[in-house]
Coordinates of C-alpha atoms in Angstrom, one line a residue:
X80 CA 92.8 73.7 143.1
X81 CA 94.0 72.1 139.9
X82 CA 96.0 74.3 137.5
X83 CA 93.9 73.1 134.6
X84 CA 90.9 74.8 136.1
X85 CA 92.6 78.2 135.4
X86 CA 93.1 77.6 131.7
X87 CA 91.0 79.9 129.4
X88 CA 90.0 82.0 132.5
X89 CA 90.0 85.7 131.9
X90 CA 89.1 88.4 134.2
X91 CA 86.3 90.9 133.8
X92 CA 88.8 93.6 133.0
X93 CA 89.9 91.7 129.9
X94 CA 86.5 90.7 128.4
X95 CA 85.6 92.3 125.1
X96 CA 87.5 95.5 125.4
X97 CA 85.7 98.0 123.2
X98 CA 88.5 99.0 120.8
X99 CA 92.1 99.0 120.1
X100 CA 94.1 102.1 121.1
X101 CA 94.8 104.2 118.0
X102 CA 98.4 104.7 116.9
X103 CA 97.3 106.1 113.6
X104 CA 94.0 106.7 111.9
X105 CA 92.8 106.8 108.3
X106 CA 90.7 109.5 106.7
X107 CA 89.5 107.4 103.8
X108 CA 86.2 105.5 103.8
X109 CA 86.7 102.3 105.8
X110 CA 85.4 98.9 104.5
X111 CA 82.4 98.1 106.5
X112 CA 80.8 101.5 106.4
X113 CA 77.3 101.0 105.4
X114 CA 77.5 97.2 105.6
X115 CA 79.2 94.3 107.3
X116 CA 82.6 93.3 105.9
X117 CA 82.7 89.9 104.2
X118 CA 86.1 89.2 105.9
X119 CA 88.6 90.7 108.4
X120 CA 90.8 91.5 105.5
X121 CA 88.4 94.3 104.7
X122 CA 88.6 95.7 108.2
X123 CA 91.4 98.2 108.8
X124 CA 93.6 97.5 111.8
X125 CA 92.3 100.6 113.6
X126 CA 88.7 99.2 113.5
X127 CA 89.4 95.8 115.1
X128 CA 88.0 94.8 118.5
X129 CA 89.7 92.1 120.5
X130 CA 89.1 89.7 123.4
X131 CA 92.1 88.4 125.4
X132 CA 92.2 84.7 126.4
X133 CA 94.9 83.6 128.8
X134 CA 96.8 80.3 129.0
X135 CA 95.4 78.5 126.0
X136 CA 97.0 75.4 124.3
X137 CA 99.9 76.2 122.0
X138 CA 98.9 76.6 118.3
X139 CA 100.3 74.5 115.6
X140 CA 103.3 76.0 113.9
X141 CA 102.3 77.7 110.7
X142 CA 105.3 79.8 109.7
X143 CA 108.4 77.6 110.3
X144 CA 110.9 77.2 107.6
X145 CA 111.3 73.5 106.8
X146 CA 114.4 71.8 108.1
X147 CA 115.8 69.3 105.6
X148 CA 118.9 67.2 105.3
X149 CA 121.2 67.9 102.3
X150 CA 119.4 66.9 99.2
X151 CA 121.0 63.6 98.1
X152 CA 121.1 64.5 94.4
X153 CA 122.7 67.9 95.1
X154 CA 125.1 66.4 97.5
X155 CA 126.1 63.8 94.9
X156 CA 126.9 66.6 92.4
X157 CA 129.1 68.3 94.9
X158 CA 130.9 65.0 95.7
X159 CA 131.5 64.2 92.1
X160 CA 132.0 67.5 90.4
X161 CA 132.7 70.1 93.1
X162 CA 135.0 68.6 95.8
X163 CA 136.6 72.0 96.4
X164 CA 133.2 73.6 97.2
X165 CA 131.6 72.5 100.5
X166 CA 127.8 72.0 100.7
X167 CA 126.3 73.4 103.9
X168 CA 122.5 73.0 103.4
X169 CA 119.8 72.8 100.8
X170 CA 116.4 74.3 100.6
X171 CA 113.7 72.8 98.4
X172 CA 111.0 75.0 96.9
X173 CA 107.4 74.4 98.1
X174 CA 106.5 73.0 94.7
X175 CA 109.5 70.6 95.0
X176 CA 110.8 71.6 91.6
X177 CA 113.9 73.5 92.6
X178 CA 116.6 73.1 95.3
X179 CA 118.7 76.0 96.5
X180 CA 122.3 75.0 97.5
X181 CA 124.0 77.0 100.3
X182 CA 127.8 76.3 100.2
X183 CA 131.2 77.8 100.7
X184 CA 134.8 77.4 99.6
X185 CA 137.6 76.5 102.0
X186 CA 139.1 80.1 101.8
X187 CA 135.8 81.9 102.5
X188 CA 135.2 83.7 105.8
X189 CA 133.3 81.6 108.3
X190 CA 130.0 83.6 108.1
X191 CA 130.0 84.0 104.3
X192 CA 128.3 81.7 101.9
X193 CA 127.3 81.3 98.3
X194 CA 124.1 80.1 96.5
X195 CA 123.4 77.9 93.4
X196 CA 120.1 76.8 92.0
X197 CA 119.5 73.1 91.2
X198 CA 116.7 71.1 89.7
X199 CA 115.1 68.5 91.9
X200 CA 117.1 65.7 90.3
X201 CA 120.4 67.3 91.1
X202 CA 121.3 69.2 87.9
X203 CA 122.8 72.6 88.6
X204 CA 120.9 75.4 86.7
X205 CA 123.0 78.4 87.5
X206 CA 124.9 80.3 90.2
X207 CA 122.7 82.7 92.0
X208 CA 125.4 84.9 93.6
X209 CA 128.4 86.6 92.1
X210 CA 131.9 86.0 93.3
X211 CA 131.9 89.5 95.0
X212 CA 128.7 88.7 97.0
X213 CA 128.6 86.9 100.4
X214 CA 125.4 85.4 101.8
X215 CA 124.9 86.2 105.4
X216 CA 122.4 84.7 107.9
X217 CA 121.8 81.5 105.8
X218 CA 119.3 80.2 108.3
X219 CA 116.9 83.0 107.4
X220 CA 116.8 82.2 103.6
X221 CA 113.1 81.8 102.6
X222 CA 111.3 80.5 99.5
X223 CA 108.1 82.4 98.6
X224 CA 105.1 80.3 99.5
X225 CA 104.2 80.0 95.7
X226 CA 107.8 79.1 94.8
X227 CA 108.1 82.2 92.6
X228 CA 111.2 83.6 94.3
X229 CA 113.8 83.2 97.0
X230 CA 114.6 85.9 99.5
X231 CA 118.1 86.1 101.1
X232 CA 120.5 88.6 102.7
X233 CA 123.8 89.4 101.1
X234 CA 126.5 92.0 101.1
X235 CA 130.0 92.7 99.6
X236 CA 132.3 89.8 100.2
X237 CA 135.0 90.6 102.7
X238 CA 133.4 93.8 103.9
X239 CA 132.4 94.3 107.6
X240 CA 130.3 97.1 109.0
X241 CA 131.0 96.5 112.7
X242 CA 134.6 97.6 113.1
X243 CA 134.0 101.0 111.3
X244 CA 130.3 101.5 110.7
X245 CA 129.4 104.2 108.3
X246 CA 128.4 107.6 109.7
X247 CA 125.7 109.9 108.5
X248 CA 126.9 112.3 105.9
X249 CA 130.2 110.4 105.4
X250 CA 131.0 107.7 102.9
X251 CA 131.8 104.3 104.3
X252 CA 135.5 103.3 104.1
X253 CA 136.5 101.3 101.1
X254 CA 136.2 97.6 101.7
X255 CA 138.9 95.2 100.6
X256 CA 137.5 93.3 97.7
X257 CA 138.9 89.8 97.2
X258 CA 140.2 89.0 93.8
X259 CA 138.8 85.7 92.5
X260 CA 141.4 83.2 91.4
X261 CA 141.6 82.7 87.6
X262 CA 139.0 80.3 86.4
X263 CA 137.6 80.1 89.9
X264 CA 134.6 78.0 88.8
X265 CA 136.6 75.3 87.0
X266 CA 136.3 71.8 88.2
X267 CA 139.6 70.1 88.7
X268 CA 138.9 68.1 91.9
X269 CA 138.9 64.4 92.4
X270 CA 136.0 62.2 93.3
X271 CA 135.0 61.6 96.8
X272 CA 132.5 62.6 99.4
X273 CA 131.8 66.3 100.1
X274 CA 132.7 66.2 103.8
X275 CA 133.5 69.8 104.6
X276 CA 137.2 69.0 104.6
X277 CA 140.0 70.6 102.5
X278 CA 140.3 69.3 99.0
X279 CA 142.9 66.5 98.4
X280 CA 146.4 67.6 97.3
X281 CA 146.1 65.5 94.1
X282 CA 143.2 67.2 92.3
X283 CA 143.6 65.3 89.1
X284 CA 142.5 61.9 90.2
X285 CA 139.2 62.2 88.3
X286 CA 137.5 64.4 85.7
X287 CA 134.2 66.1 86.5
X288 CA 131.3 64.8 84.5
X289 CA 129.4 68.1 84.3
X290 CA 130.6 71.7 84.1
X291 CA 129.5 74.2 86.7
X292 CA 128.0 77.4 85.3
X293 CA 130.0 80.7 85.6
X294 CA 129.0 83.0 88.4
X295 CA 126.9 86.0 87.4
X296 CA 128.5 89.5 87.3
X297 CA 127.2 93.1 87.6
X298 CA 124.9 92.5 90.6
X299 CA 124.7 95.6 92.8
X300 CA 126.3 94.9 96.3
X301 CA 126.6 96.9 99.5
X302 CA 128.8 97.1 102.5
X303 CA 126.0 96.1 104.9
X304 CA 123.5 93.3 104.7
X305 CA 120.6 93.9 102.2
X306 CA 117.6 91.9 101.1
X307 CA 117.9 90.2 97.7
X308 CA 115.6 88.0 95.6
X309 CA 116.1 85.7 92.7
X310 CA 113.8 83.7 90.4
X311 CA 113.2 79.9 90.8
X312 CA 115.6 79.4 87.9
X313 CA 118.3 81.2 89.8
X314 CA 118.5 84.3 87.6
X315 CA 117.4 87.9 88.1
X316 CA 119.3 88.2 91.3
X317 CA 118.8 91.8 92.6
X318 CA 118.6 93.8 95.8
X319 CA 115.1 94.9 96.8
X320 CA 116.6 97.1 99.6
X321 CA 119.4 99.6 99.0
X322 CA 119.9 101.2 102.4
X323 CA 123.6 101.3 102.8
X324 CA 124.5 101.3 106.5
X325 CA 121.4 99.3 107.5
X326 CA 121.4 95.6 108.4
X327 CA 118.4 93.5 107.4
X328 CA 118.5 90.3 109.4
X329 CA 115.0 88.8 109.5
X330 CA 112.3 88.6 106.9
X331 CA 109.2 86.5 106.2
X332 CA 107.0 86.3 103.1
X333 CA 103.4 87.3 103.1
X334 CA 101.2 84.1 102.5
X335 CA 100.3 85.4 99.1
X336 CA 104.0 85.9 98.2
X337 CA 103.5 89.6 97.3
X338 CA 105.9 91.2 99.8
X339 CA 108.0 90.6 102.9
X340 CA 107.9 91.8 106.5
X341 CA 111.4 92.4 107.8
X342 CA 113.4 93.7 110.7
X343 CA 116.3 96.1 110.1
X344 CA 118.8 98.1 112.2
X345 CA 121.5 100.6 111.5
X346 CA 125.0 99.1 111.7
X347 CA 126.0 101.5 114.5
X348 CA 123.1 100.4 116.7
X349 CA 123.8 96.8 115.9
X350 CA 127.4 97.1 117.1
X351 CA 126.2 98.9 120.3
X352 CA 123.5 96.3 121.1
X353 CA 126.0 93.5 120.5
X354 CA 128.5 95.1 122.8
X355 CA 126.3 95.0 125.9
X356 CA 125.5 91.3 126.1
X357 CA 129.0 90.4 125.1
X358 CA 130.4 92.1 128.2
X359 CA 128.0 90.1 130.3
X360 CA 128.8 86.7 128.7
X361 CA 125.4 86.6 127.0
X362 CA 124.6 85.8 123.3
X363 CA 123.5 88.7 121.1
X364 CA 119.8 88.7 120.2
X365 CA 119.3 91.2 117.4
X366 CA 116.6 93.8 117.7
X367 CA 115.2 95.8 114.7
X368 CA 112.5 98.1 113.5
X369 CA 109.8 96.4 111.4
X370 CA 109.1 97.3 107.8
X371 CA 107.2 96.0 104.8
X372 CA 109.3 95.5 101.7
X373 CA 107.5 94.9 98.4
X374 CA 109.0 92.8 95.6
X375 CA 109.4 96.0 93.5
X376 CA 111.6 97.4 96.2
X377 CA 109.1 99.9 97.7
X378 CA 109.6 99.9 101.4
X379 CA 107.5 101.2 104.4
X380 CA 108.9 101.4 107.9
X381 CA 106.1 100.4 110.3
X382 CA 107.4 101.6 113.6
X383 CA 110.3 103.4 115.3
X384 CA 110.3 101.0 118.3
X385 CA 112.8 98.1 118.5
X386 CA 111.8 94.5 118.9
X387 CA 113.5 91.1 119.0
X388 CA 110.2 89.3 118.2
X389 CA 109.7 88.4 114.6
X390 CA 106.8 89.9 112.7
X391 CA 103.9 87.6 111.7
X392 CA 101.5 88.0 108.8
X393 CA 97.8 87.5 108.9
X394 CA 96.7 84.4 106.9
X395 CA 95.0 86.7 104.3
X396 CA 98.2 88.8 103.9
X397 CA 96.3 92.0 104.7
X398 CA 98.1 92.8 108.0
X399 CA 101.3 92.3 110.0
X400 CA 101.5 91.9 113.8
X401 CA 104.6 92.8 115.8
X402 CA 105.2 92.4 119.5
X403 CA 106.9 94.9 121.8
X404 CA 107.5 93.7 125.3
X405 CA 103.8 93.4 126.6
X406 CA 102.2 95.1 123.6
X407 CA 101.1 93.9 120.2
X408 CA 100.7 96.3 117.3
X409 CA 98.8 95.4 114.1
X410 CA 99.6 97.2 110.8
X411 CA 97.7 97.3 107.5
X412 CA 99.8 96.0 104.7
X413 CA 97.4 97.2 101.9
X414 CA 95.7 100.4 100.8
X415 CA 96.8 103.9 100.1
X416 CA 96.2 105.1 103.7
X417 CA 97.1 102.1 105.9
X418 CA 96.3 102.2 109.6
X419 CA 97.8 100.7 112.6
X420 CA 96.6 99.9 116.1
X421 CA 98.2 99.1 119.4
X422 CA 96.9 96.5 121.9
X423 CA 98.4 97.1 125.3
X424 CA 98.3 93.8 127.3
X425 CA 100.4 94.6 130.4
X426 CA 97.4 94.8 132.7
X427 CA 95.7 91.6 131.4
X428 CA 99.0 89.7 131.6
X429 CA 99.6 90.9 135.1
X430 CA 96.2 89.7 136.2
X431 CA 96.4 86.3 134.4
X432 CA 100.0 85.8 135.6
X433 CA 98.8 86.3 139.2
X434 CA 96.1 83.6 138.6
X435 CA 98.7 81.3 136.9
X436 CA 101.2 81.7 139.8
X437 CA 98.5 81.0 142.3
X438 CA 97.3 78.0 140.4
X439 CA 100.8 76.5 140.3
X440 CA 101.2 77.1 144.1
X441 CA 97.8 75.5 144.8
X442 CA 98.8 72.5 142.7
X443 CA 102.1 72.1 144.5
X444 CA 100.4 72.3 147.8
X445 CA 97.8 69.8 146.8
X446 CA 100.5 67.4 145.6
X447 CA 102.4 67.8 148.9
X448 CA 99.3 67.3 151.0
X449 CA 97.6 64.8 148.6
X450 CA 94.4 66.7 149.1
X451 CA 92.2 68.6 146.6
X452 CA 92.6 72.4 146.7
X453 CA 89.8 74.8 147.3
X454 CA 88.3 76.7 144.4
X455 CA 87.9 80.0 146.1
X456 CA 89.6 81.9 143.2
X457 CA 87.5 80.5 140.4
X458 CA 84.8 83.2 140.5
X459 CA 86.9 85.8 142.3
X460 CA 86.4 89.4 141.3
X461 CA 89.1 91.3 139.5
X462 CA 91.6 92.7 141.9
X463 CA 91.1 96.4 142.8
X464 CA 94.9 97.0 142.3
X465 CA 97.2 95.4 139.8
X466 CA 99.7 92.8 141.1
X467 CA 103.3 93.7 141.7
X468 CA 105.2 92.4 138.6
X469 CA 108.3 91.8 140.7
X470 CA 106.4 89.1 142.7
X471 CA 105.1 87.3 139.6
X472 CA 107.5 84.6 138.2
X473 CA 105.3 84.0 135.2
X474 CA 104.9 87.6 134.1
X475 CA 107.2 87.8 131.1
X476 CA 107.5 89.6 127.7
X477 CA 106.0 88.5 124.5
X478 CA 108.6 86.5 122.6
X479 CA 106.7 85.0 119.6
X480 CA 103.5 85.4 117.5
X481 CA 101.4 83.0 115.5
X482 CA 98.4 84.1 113.4
X483 CA 96.6 80.9 112.7
X484 CA 93.3 82.3 111.4
X485 CA 92.1 85.8 110.5
X486 CA 90.4 86.1 113.8
X487 CA 92.9 84.2 116.0
X488 CA 96.2 85.8 116.9
X489 CA 98.3 83.8 119.3
X490 CA 101.2 85.1 121.3
X491 CA 103.8 83.4 123.6
X492 CA 105.3 84.9 126.8
X493 CA 108.4 83.3 128.4
X494 CA 111.5 84.0 130.3
X495 CA 114.5 83.3 128.0
X496 CA 118.2 83.6 128.7
X497 CA 120.8 82.8 126.1
X498 CA 124.4 82.7 127.3
X499 CA 127.8 81.9 125.6
X500 CA 128.1 79.1 128.1
X501 CA 125.2 76.9 127.0
X502 CA 124.9 75.3 130.5
X503 CA 123.7 78.7 131.7
X504 CA 120.8 78.9 129.2
X505 CA 117.3 79.0 130.5
X506 CA 113.8 79.0 129.2
X507 CA 110.9 78.9 131.6
X508 CA 107.3 79.9 132.2
X509 CA 106.4 79.4 128.5
X510 CA 102.7 80.4 128.2
X511 CA 100.5 80.8 125.1
X512 CA 97.6 83.3 125.0
X513 CA 95.5 84.5 122.2
X514 CA 93.5 87.5 120.9
X515 CA 90.1 86.9 119.3
X516 CA 89.6 89.6 116.7
X517 CA 86.3 91.0 115.5
X518 CA 85.3 94.0 113.5
X519 CA 83.8 97.0 115.2
X520 CA 80.2 97.7 114.5
X521 CA 79.5 100.0 111.6
X522 CA 79.0 103.6 112.8
X523 CA 75.4 104.7 113.2
X524 CA 74.0 107.0 110.4

């Protein structure tokens, strides 16, 4: 039997389950009481129904940060005016009016960077970070969808939480703060391409044509990675989290740019989780606890469970979805009494993985024999007992989410192994599934 015949097939055990399991409930009057909601944004998470659909086509990416080459105009300014500062990447705002430059100086630590804001035509507006701040995790820097702000992670330059992480009730050890060289922003370099090499010994072969603004001062910094934002003009740089001892390492804007969903972990846990794969020759994949961080700085931790899967916003910014192994949880982002709901998918994934494995085996047998396969499993009843997961090669955890429409939440399962020796990396049995969300019926009166 052809594998394609199994696509979109679900078992009777997975059809229109009546309700999500409650992880929390709300005592306030729910939208939809006394009438049908006009959109799923009005339906609390705890009042959603779902239908599971296995092995569907992959959705189009909707939340990927754009990958761009270094902006030519910004690169030209570094070449001409800033040869002692090395441009690493640029990020253009969604409205194309601003360009954020991520760069470093030759003496900076390998994982520490700086930020400047440019106009689209390559004119530097101002420095975003102070000389005492270090940008960490530059690949996660995100412009707000409406271009009204940039979110990034920064901490005290030269500080490191891993060797001696802070302990509860005790202050963290004093970090060694580097002293900037006098007139550290002066431009005395010669002309030439910015090629991430050390500056030439003769730094007076040319005179810069434009001054570089002074770095800001007085920005509150911490000894672990915190979330910061700045305006599109590069000013008003400030931390929106102030949890000394915690590391914020992933964050994504709500589609309406009102807040961020983030993952964070205490530095002690980070160090311990990093130690385990390091001993096995594997790469460290951070895990964290999800939370919502508003632009005002108000923060709400969503769950105590750890996850390596990145949170995903609903298109209407009303909810956040997070995956934990074979379970998806949906959290309300709005309201005074937000709800949350858990969707356990282990049984459905076991059953659909059994069908997937059988379909692949049938296809291989058909190819080997050059004969069509039988279709005896097409209308087979759901198994009376669940399959043994150890015998299913395609039964794997949820590794990614994609919420493409208010009613369509996609999720990807896969086997992924990341090793220090890249030749040992593996990604296999990548499968996309989806949940079709609907509101529960209004309660009878």
